[in-house]
PDB file of N, CA and C in Angstrom:
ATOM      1  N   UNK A 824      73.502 108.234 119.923  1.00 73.00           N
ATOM      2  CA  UNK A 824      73.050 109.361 119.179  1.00 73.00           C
ATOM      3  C   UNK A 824      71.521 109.315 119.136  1.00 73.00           C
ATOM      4  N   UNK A 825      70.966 110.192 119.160  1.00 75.00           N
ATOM      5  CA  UNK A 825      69.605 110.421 119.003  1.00 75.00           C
ATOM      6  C   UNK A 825      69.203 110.415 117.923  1.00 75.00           C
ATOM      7  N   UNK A 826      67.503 109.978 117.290  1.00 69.00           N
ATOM      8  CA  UNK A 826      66.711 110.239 116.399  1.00 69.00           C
ATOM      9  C   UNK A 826      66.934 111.522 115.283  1.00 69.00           C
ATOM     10  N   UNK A 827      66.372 112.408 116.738  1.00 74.00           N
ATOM     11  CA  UNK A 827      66.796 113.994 116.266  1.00 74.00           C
ATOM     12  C   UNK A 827      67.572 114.691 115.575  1.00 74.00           C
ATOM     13  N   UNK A 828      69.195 114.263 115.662  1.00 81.00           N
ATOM     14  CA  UNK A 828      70.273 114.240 115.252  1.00 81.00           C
ATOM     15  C   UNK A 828      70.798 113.974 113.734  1.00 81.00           C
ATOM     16  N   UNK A 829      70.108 114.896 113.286  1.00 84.00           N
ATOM     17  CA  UNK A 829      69.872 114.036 111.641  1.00 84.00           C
ATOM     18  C   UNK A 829      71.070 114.361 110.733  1.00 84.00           C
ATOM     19  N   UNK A 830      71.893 115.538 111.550  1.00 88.00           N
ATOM     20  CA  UNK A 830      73.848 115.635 111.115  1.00 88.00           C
ATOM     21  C   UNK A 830      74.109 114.535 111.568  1.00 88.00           C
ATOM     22  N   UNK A 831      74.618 114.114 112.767  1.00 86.00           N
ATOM     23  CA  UNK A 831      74.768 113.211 112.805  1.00 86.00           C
ATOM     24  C   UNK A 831      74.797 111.692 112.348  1.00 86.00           C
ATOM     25  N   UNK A 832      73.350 111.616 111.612  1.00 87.00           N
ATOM     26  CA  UNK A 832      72.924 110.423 111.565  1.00 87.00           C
ATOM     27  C   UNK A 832      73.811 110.027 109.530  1.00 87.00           C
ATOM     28  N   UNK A 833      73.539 111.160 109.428  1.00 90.00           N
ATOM     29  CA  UNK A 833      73.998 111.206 107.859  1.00 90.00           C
ATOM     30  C   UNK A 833      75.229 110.805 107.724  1.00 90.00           C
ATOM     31  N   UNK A 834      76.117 111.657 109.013  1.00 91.00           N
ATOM     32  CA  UNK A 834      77.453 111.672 108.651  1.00 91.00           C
ATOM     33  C   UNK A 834      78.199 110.317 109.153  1.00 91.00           C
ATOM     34  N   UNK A 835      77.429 109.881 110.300  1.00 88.00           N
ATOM     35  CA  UNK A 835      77.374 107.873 110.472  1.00 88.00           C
ATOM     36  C   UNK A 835      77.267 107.091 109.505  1.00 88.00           C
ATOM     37  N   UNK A 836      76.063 107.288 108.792  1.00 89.00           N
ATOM     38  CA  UNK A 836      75.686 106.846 107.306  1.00 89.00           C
ATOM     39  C   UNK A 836      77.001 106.787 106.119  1.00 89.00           C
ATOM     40  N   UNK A 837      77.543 107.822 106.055  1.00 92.00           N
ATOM     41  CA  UNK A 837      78.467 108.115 105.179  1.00 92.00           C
ATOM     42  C   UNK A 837      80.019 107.469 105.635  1.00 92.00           C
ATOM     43  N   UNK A 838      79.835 107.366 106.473  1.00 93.00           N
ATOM     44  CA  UNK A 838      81.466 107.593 107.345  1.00 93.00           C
ATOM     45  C   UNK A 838      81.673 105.746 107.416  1.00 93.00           C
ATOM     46  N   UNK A 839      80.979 105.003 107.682  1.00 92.00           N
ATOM     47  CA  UNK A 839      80.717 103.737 108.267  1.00 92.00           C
ATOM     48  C   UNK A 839      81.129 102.926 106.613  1.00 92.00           C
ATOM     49  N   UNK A 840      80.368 102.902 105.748  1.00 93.00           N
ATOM     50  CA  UNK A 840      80.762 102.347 104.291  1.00 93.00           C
ATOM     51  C   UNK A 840      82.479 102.823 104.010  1.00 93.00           C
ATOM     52  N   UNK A 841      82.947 104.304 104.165  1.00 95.00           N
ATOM     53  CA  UNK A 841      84.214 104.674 104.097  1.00 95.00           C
ATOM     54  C   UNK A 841      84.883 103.841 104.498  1.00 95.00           C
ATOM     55  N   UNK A 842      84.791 103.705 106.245  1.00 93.00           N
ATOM     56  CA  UNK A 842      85.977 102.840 107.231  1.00 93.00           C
ATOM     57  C   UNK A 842      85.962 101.726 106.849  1.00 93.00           C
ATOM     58  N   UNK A 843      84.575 100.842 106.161  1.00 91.00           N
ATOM     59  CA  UNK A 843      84.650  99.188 106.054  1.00 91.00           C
ATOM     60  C   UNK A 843      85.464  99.211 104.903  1.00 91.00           C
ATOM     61  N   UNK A 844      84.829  99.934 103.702  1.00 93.00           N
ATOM     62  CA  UNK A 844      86.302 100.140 102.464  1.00 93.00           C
ATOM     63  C   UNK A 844      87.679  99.642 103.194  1.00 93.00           C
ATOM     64  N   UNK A 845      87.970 100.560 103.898  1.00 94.00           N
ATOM     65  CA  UNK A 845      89.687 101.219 104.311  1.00 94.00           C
ATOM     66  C   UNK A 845      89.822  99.810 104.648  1.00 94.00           C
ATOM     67  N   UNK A 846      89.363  99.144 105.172  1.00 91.00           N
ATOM     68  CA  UNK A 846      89.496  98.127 105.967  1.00 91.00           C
ATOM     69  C   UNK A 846      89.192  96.409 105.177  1.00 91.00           C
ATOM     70  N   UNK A 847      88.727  96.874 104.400  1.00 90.00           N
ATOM     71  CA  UNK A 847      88.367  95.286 103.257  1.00 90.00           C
ATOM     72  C   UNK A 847      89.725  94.580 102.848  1.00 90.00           C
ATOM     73  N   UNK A 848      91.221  95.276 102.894  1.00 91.00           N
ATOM     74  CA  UNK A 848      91.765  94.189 102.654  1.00 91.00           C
ATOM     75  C   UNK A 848      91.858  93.433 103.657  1.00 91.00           C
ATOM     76  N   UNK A 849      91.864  93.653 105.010  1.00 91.00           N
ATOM     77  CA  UNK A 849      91.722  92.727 105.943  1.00 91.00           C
ATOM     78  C   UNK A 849      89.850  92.185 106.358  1.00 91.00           C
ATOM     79  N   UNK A 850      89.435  92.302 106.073  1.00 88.00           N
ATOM     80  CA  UNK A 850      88.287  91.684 105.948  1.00 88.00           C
ATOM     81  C   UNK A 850      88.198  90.794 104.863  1.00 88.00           C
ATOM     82  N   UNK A 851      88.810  91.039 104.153  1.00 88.00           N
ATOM     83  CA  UNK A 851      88.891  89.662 102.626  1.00 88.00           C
ATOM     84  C   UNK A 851      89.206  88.962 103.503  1.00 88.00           C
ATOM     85  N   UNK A 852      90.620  89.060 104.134  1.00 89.00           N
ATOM     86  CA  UNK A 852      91.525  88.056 104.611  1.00 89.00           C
ATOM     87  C   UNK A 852      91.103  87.308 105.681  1.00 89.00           C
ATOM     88  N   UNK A 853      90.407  88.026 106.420  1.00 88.00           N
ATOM     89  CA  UNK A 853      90.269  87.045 107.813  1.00 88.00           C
ATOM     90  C   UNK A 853      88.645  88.045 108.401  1.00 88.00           C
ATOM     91  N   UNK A 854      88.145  88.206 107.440  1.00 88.00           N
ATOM     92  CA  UNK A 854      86.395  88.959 107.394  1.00 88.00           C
ATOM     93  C   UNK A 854      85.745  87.946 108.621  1.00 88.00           C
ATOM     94  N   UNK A 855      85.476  86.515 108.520  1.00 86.00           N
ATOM     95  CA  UNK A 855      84.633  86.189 109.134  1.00 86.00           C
ATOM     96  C   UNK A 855      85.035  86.062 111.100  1.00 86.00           C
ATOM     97  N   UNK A 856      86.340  85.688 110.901  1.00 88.00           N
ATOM     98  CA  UNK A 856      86.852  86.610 112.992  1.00 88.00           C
ATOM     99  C   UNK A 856      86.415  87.407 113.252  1.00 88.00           C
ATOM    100  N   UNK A 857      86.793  87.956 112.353  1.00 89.00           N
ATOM    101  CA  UNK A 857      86.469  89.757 112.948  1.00 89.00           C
ATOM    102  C   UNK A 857      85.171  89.956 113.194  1.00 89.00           C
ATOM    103  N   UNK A 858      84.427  89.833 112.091  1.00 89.00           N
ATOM    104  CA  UNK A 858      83.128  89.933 112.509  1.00 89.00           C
ATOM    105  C   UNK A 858      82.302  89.101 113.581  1.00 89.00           C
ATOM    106  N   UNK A 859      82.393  87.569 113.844  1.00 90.00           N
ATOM    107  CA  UNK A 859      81.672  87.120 115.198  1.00 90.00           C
ATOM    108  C   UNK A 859      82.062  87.756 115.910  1.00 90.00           C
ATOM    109  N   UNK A 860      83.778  88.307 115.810  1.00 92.00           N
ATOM    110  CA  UNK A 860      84.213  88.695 117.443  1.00 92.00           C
ATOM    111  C   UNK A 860      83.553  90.388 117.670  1.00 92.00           C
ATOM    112  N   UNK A 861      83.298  90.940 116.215  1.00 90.00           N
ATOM    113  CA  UNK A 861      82.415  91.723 116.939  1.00 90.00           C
ATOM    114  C   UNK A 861      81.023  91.872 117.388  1.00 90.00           C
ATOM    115  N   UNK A 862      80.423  90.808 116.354  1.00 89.00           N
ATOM    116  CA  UNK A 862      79.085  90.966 116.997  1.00 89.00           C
ATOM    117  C   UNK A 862      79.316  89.956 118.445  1.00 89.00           C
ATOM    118  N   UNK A 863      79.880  89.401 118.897  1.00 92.00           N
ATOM    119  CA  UNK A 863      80.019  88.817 120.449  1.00 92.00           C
ATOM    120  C   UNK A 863      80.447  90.336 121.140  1.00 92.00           C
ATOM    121  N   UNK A 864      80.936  91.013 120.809  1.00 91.00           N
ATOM    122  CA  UNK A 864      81.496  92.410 121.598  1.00 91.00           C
ATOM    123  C   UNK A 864      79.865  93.464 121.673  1.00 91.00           C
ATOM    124  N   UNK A 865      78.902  93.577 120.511  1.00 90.00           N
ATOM    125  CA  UNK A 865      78.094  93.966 120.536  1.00 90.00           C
ATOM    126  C   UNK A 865      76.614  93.635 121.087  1.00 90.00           C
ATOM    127  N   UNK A 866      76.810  92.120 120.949  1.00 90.00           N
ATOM    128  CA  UNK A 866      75.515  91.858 121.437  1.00 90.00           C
ATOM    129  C   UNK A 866      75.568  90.678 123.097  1.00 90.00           C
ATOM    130  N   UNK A 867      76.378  91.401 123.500  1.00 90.00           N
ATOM    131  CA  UNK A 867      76.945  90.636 124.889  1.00 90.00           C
ATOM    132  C   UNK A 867      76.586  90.924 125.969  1.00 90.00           C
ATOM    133  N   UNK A 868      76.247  90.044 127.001  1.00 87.00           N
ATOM    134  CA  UNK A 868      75.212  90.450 128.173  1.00 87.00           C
ATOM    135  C   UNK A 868      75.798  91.846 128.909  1.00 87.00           C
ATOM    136  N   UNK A 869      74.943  92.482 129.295  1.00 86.00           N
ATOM    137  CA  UNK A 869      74.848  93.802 129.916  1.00 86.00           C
ATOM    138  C   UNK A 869      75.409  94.763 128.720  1.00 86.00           C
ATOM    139  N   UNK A 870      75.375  94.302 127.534  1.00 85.00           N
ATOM    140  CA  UNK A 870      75.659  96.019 126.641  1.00 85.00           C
ATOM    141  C   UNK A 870      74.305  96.665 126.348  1.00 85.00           C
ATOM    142  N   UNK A 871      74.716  97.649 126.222  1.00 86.00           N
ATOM    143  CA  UNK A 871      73.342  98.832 126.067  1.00 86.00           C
ATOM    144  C   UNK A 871      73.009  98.195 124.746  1.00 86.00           C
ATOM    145  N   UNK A 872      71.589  98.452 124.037  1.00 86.00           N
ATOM    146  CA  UNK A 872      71.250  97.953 123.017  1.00 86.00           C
ATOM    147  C   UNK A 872      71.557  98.920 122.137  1.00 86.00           C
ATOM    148  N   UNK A 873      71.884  98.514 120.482  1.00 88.00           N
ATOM    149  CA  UNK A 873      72.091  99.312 119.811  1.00 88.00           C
ATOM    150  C   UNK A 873      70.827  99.866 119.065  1.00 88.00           C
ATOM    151  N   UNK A 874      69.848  99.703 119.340  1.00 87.00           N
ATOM    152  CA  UNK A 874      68.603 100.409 118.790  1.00 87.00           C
ATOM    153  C   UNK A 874      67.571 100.397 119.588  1.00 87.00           C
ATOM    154  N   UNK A 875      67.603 101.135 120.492  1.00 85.00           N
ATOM    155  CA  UNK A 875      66.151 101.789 121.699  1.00 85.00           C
ATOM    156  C   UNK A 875      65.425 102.573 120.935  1.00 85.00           C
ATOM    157  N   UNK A 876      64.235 102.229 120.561  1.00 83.00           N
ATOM    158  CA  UNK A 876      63.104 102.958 120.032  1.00 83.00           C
ATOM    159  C   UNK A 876      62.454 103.558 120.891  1.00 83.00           C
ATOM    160  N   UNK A 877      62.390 103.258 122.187  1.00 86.00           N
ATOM    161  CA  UNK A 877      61.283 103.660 123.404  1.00 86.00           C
ATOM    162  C   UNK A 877      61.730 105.023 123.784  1.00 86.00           C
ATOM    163  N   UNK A 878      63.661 105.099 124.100  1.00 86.00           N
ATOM    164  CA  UNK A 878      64.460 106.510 124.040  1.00 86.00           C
ATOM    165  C   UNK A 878      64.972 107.412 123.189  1.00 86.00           C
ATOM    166  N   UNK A 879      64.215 106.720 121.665  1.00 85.00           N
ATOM    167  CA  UNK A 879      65.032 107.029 120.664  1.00 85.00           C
ATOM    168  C   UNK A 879      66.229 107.320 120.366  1.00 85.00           C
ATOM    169  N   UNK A 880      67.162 106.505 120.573  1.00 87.00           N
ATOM    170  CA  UNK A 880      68.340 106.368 120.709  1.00 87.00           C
ATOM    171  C   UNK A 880      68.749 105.292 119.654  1.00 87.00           C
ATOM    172  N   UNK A 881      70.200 105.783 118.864  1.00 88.00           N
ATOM    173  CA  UNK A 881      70.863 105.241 117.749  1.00 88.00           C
ATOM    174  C   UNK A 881      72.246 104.166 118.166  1.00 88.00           C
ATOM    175  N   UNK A 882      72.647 103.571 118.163  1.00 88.00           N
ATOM    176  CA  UNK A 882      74.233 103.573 118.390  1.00 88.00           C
ATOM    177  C   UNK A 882      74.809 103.335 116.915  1.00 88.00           C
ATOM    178  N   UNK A 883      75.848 104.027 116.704  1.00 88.00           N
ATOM    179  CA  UNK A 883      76.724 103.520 115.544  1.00 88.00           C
ATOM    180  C   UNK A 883      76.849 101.997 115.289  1.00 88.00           C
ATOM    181  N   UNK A 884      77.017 101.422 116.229  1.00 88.00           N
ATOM    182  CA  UNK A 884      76.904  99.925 115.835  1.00 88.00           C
ATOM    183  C   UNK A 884      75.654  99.478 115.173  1.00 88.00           C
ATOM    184  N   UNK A 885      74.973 100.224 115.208  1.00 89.00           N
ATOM    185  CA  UNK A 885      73.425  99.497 114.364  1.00 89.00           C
ATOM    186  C   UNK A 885      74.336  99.499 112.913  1.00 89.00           C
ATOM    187  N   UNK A 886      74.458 100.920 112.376  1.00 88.00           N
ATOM    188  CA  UNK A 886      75.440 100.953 110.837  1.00 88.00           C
ATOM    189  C   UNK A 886      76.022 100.042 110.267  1.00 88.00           C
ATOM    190  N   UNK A 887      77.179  99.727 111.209  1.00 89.00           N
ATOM    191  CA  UNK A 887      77.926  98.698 110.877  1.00 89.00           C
ATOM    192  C   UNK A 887      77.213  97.052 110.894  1.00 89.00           C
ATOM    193  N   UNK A 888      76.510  96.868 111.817  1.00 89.00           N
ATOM    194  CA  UNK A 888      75.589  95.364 111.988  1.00 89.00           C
ATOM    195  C   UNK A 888      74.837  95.092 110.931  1.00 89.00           C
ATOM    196  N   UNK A 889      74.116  96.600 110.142  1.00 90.00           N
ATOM    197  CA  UNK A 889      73.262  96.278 109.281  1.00 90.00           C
ATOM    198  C   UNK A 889      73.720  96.789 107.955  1.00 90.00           C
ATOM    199  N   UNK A 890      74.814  97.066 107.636  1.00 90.00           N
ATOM    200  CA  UNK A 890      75.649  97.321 106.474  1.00 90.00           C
ATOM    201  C   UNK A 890      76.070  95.878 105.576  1.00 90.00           C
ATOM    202  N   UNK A 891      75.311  95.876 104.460  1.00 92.00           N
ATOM    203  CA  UNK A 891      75.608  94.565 103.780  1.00 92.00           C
ATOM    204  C   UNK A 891      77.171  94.733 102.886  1.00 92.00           C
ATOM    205  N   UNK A 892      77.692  95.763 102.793  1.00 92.00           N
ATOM    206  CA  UNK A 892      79.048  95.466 102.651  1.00 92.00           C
ATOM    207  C   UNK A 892      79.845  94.676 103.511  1.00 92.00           C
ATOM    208  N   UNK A 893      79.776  95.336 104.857  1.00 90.00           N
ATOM    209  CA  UNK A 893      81.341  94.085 105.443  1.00 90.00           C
ATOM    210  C   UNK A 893      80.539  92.769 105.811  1.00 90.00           C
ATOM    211  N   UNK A 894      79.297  92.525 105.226  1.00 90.00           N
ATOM    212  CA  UNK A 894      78.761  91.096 104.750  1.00 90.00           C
ATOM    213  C   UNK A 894      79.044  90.298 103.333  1.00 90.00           C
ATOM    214  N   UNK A 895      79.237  91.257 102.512  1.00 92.00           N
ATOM    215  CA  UNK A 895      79.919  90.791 101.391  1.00 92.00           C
ATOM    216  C   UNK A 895      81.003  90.925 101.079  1.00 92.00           C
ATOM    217  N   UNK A 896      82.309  91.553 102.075  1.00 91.00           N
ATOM    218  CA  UNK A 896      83.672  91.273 101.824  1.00 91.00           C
ATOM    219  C   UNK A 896      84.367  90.477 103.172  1.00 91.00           C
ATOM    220  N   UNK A 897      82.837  89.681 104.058  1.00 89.00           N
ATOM    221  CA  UNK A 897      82.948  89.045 104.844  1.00 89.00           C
ATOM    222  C   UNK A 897      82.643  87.408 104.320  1.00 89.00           C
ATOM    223  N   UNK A 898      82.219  87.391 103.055  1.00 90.00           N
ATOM    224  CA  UNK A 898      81.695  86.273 102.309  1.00 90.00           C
ATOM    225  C   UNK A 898      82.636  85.523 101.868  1.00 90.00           C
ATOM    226  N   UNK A 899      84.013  85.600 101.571  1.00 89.00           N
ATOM    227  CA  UNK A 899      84.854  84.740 101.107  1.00 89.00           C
ATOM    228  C   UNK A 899      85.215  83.567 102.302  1.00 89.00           C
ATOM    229  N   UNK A 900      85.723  84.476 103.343  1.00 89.00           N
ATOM    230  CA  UNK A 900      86.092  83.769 104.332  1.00 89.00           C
ATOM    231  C   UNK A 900      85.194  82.666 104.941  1.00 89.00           C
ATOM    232  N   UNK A 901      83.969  83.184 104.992  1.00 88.00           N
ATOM    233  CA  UNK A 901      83.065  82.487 105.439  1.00 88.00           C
ATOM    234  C   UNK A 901      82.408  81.180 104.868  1.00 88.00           C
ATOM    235  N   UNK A 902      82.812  81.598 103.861  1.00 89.00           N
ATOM    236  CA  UNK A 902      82.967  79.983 102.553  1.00 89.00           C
ATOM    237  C   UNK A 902      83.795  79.190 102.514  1.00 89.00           C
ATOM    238  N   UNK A 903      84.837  79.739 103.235  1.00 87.00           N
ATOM    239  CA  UNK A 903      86.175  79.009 102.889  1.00 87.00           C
ATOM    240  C   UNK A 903      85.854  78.088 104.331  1.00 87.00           C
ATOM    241  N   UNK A 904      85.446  79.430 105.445  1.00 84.00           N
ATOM    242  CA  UNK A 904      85.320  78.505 106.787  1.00 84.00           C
ATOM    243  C   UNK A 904      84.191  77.458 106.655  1.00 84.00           C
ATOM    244  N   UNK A 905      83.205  77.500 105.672  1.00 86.00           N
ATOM    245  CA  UNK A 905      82.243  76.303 105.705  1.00 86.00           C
ATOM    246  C   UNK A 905      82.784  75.303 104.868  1.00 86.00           C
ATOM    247  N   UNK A 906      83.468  75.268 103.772  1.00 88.00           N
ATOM    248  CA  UNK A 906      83.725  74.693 102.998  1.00 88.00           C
ATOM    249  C   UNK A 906      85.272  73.349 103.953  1.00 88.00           C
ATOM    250  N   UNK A 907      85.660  74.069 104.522  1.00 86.00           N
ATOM    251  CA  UNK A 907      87.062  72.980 105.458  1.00 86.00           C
ATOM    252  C   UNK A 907      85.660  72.764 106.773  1.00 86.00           C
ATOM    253  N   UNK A 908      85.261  72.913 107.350  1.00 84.00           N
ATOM    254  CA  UNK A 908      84.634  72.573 107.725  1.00 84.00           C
ATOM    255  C   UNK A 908      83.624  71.444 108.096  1.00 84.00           C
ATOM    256  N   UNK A 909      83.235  71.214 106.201  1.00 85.00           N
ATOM    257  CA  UNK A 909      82.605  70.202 106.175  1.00 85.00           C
ATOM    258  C   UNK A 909      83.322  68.994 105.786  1.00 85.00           C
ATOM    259  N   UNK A 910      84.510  69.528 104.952  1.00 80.00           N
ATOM    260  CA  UNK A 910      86.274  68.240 105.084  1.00 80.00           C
ATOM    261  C   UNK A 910      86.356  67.653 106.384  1.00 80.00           C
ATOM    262  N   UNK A 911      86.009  68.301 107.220  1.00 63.00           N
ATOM    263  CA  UNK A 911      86.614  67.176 108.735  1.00 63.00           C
ATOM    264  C   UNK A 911      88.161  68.082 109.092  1.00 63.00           C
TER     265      UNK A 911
END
């Protein structure tokens, strides 16, 4: 999506917090998979970048990457995974 695109950009804005909602009971549950496996899906050799400033160009994945919600209903798990972790 483009700069320009400022329907767009709003309705990304809006829409992106909705879906992580819909989706938090499984992100409680198993939040921190999901998420490496997507940022490995997003930031993986030969993907287009999600924020070109030079083309001004958006991708929806910026939203979601930089949305501190499914970081904080990604936080349990991720405690739990450090916490057995450091058990052995």
């Amino acid at each position: 999506m483009r700069y320009e695109e400022k329907a767009k950009l709003t309705i990304a804005r809006a829409l992106v917090p909705v879906a992580i909602l819909i989706s938090s009971p499984v992100l409680l549950i198993a939040g921190t998979p999901i998420r490496h496996r997507y940022h490995r899906y997003v930031y993986r050799d030969q993907a287009p970048p999600i924020l070109d400033k030079k083309q001004g160009w958006i991708s929806i994945h910026w939203f979601v990457v930089t949305n501190p919600l499914l970081e904080w209903l990604c936080w349990p798990t991720e405690s739990l995974a450090r916490l057995v972790s450091r058990q052995g």
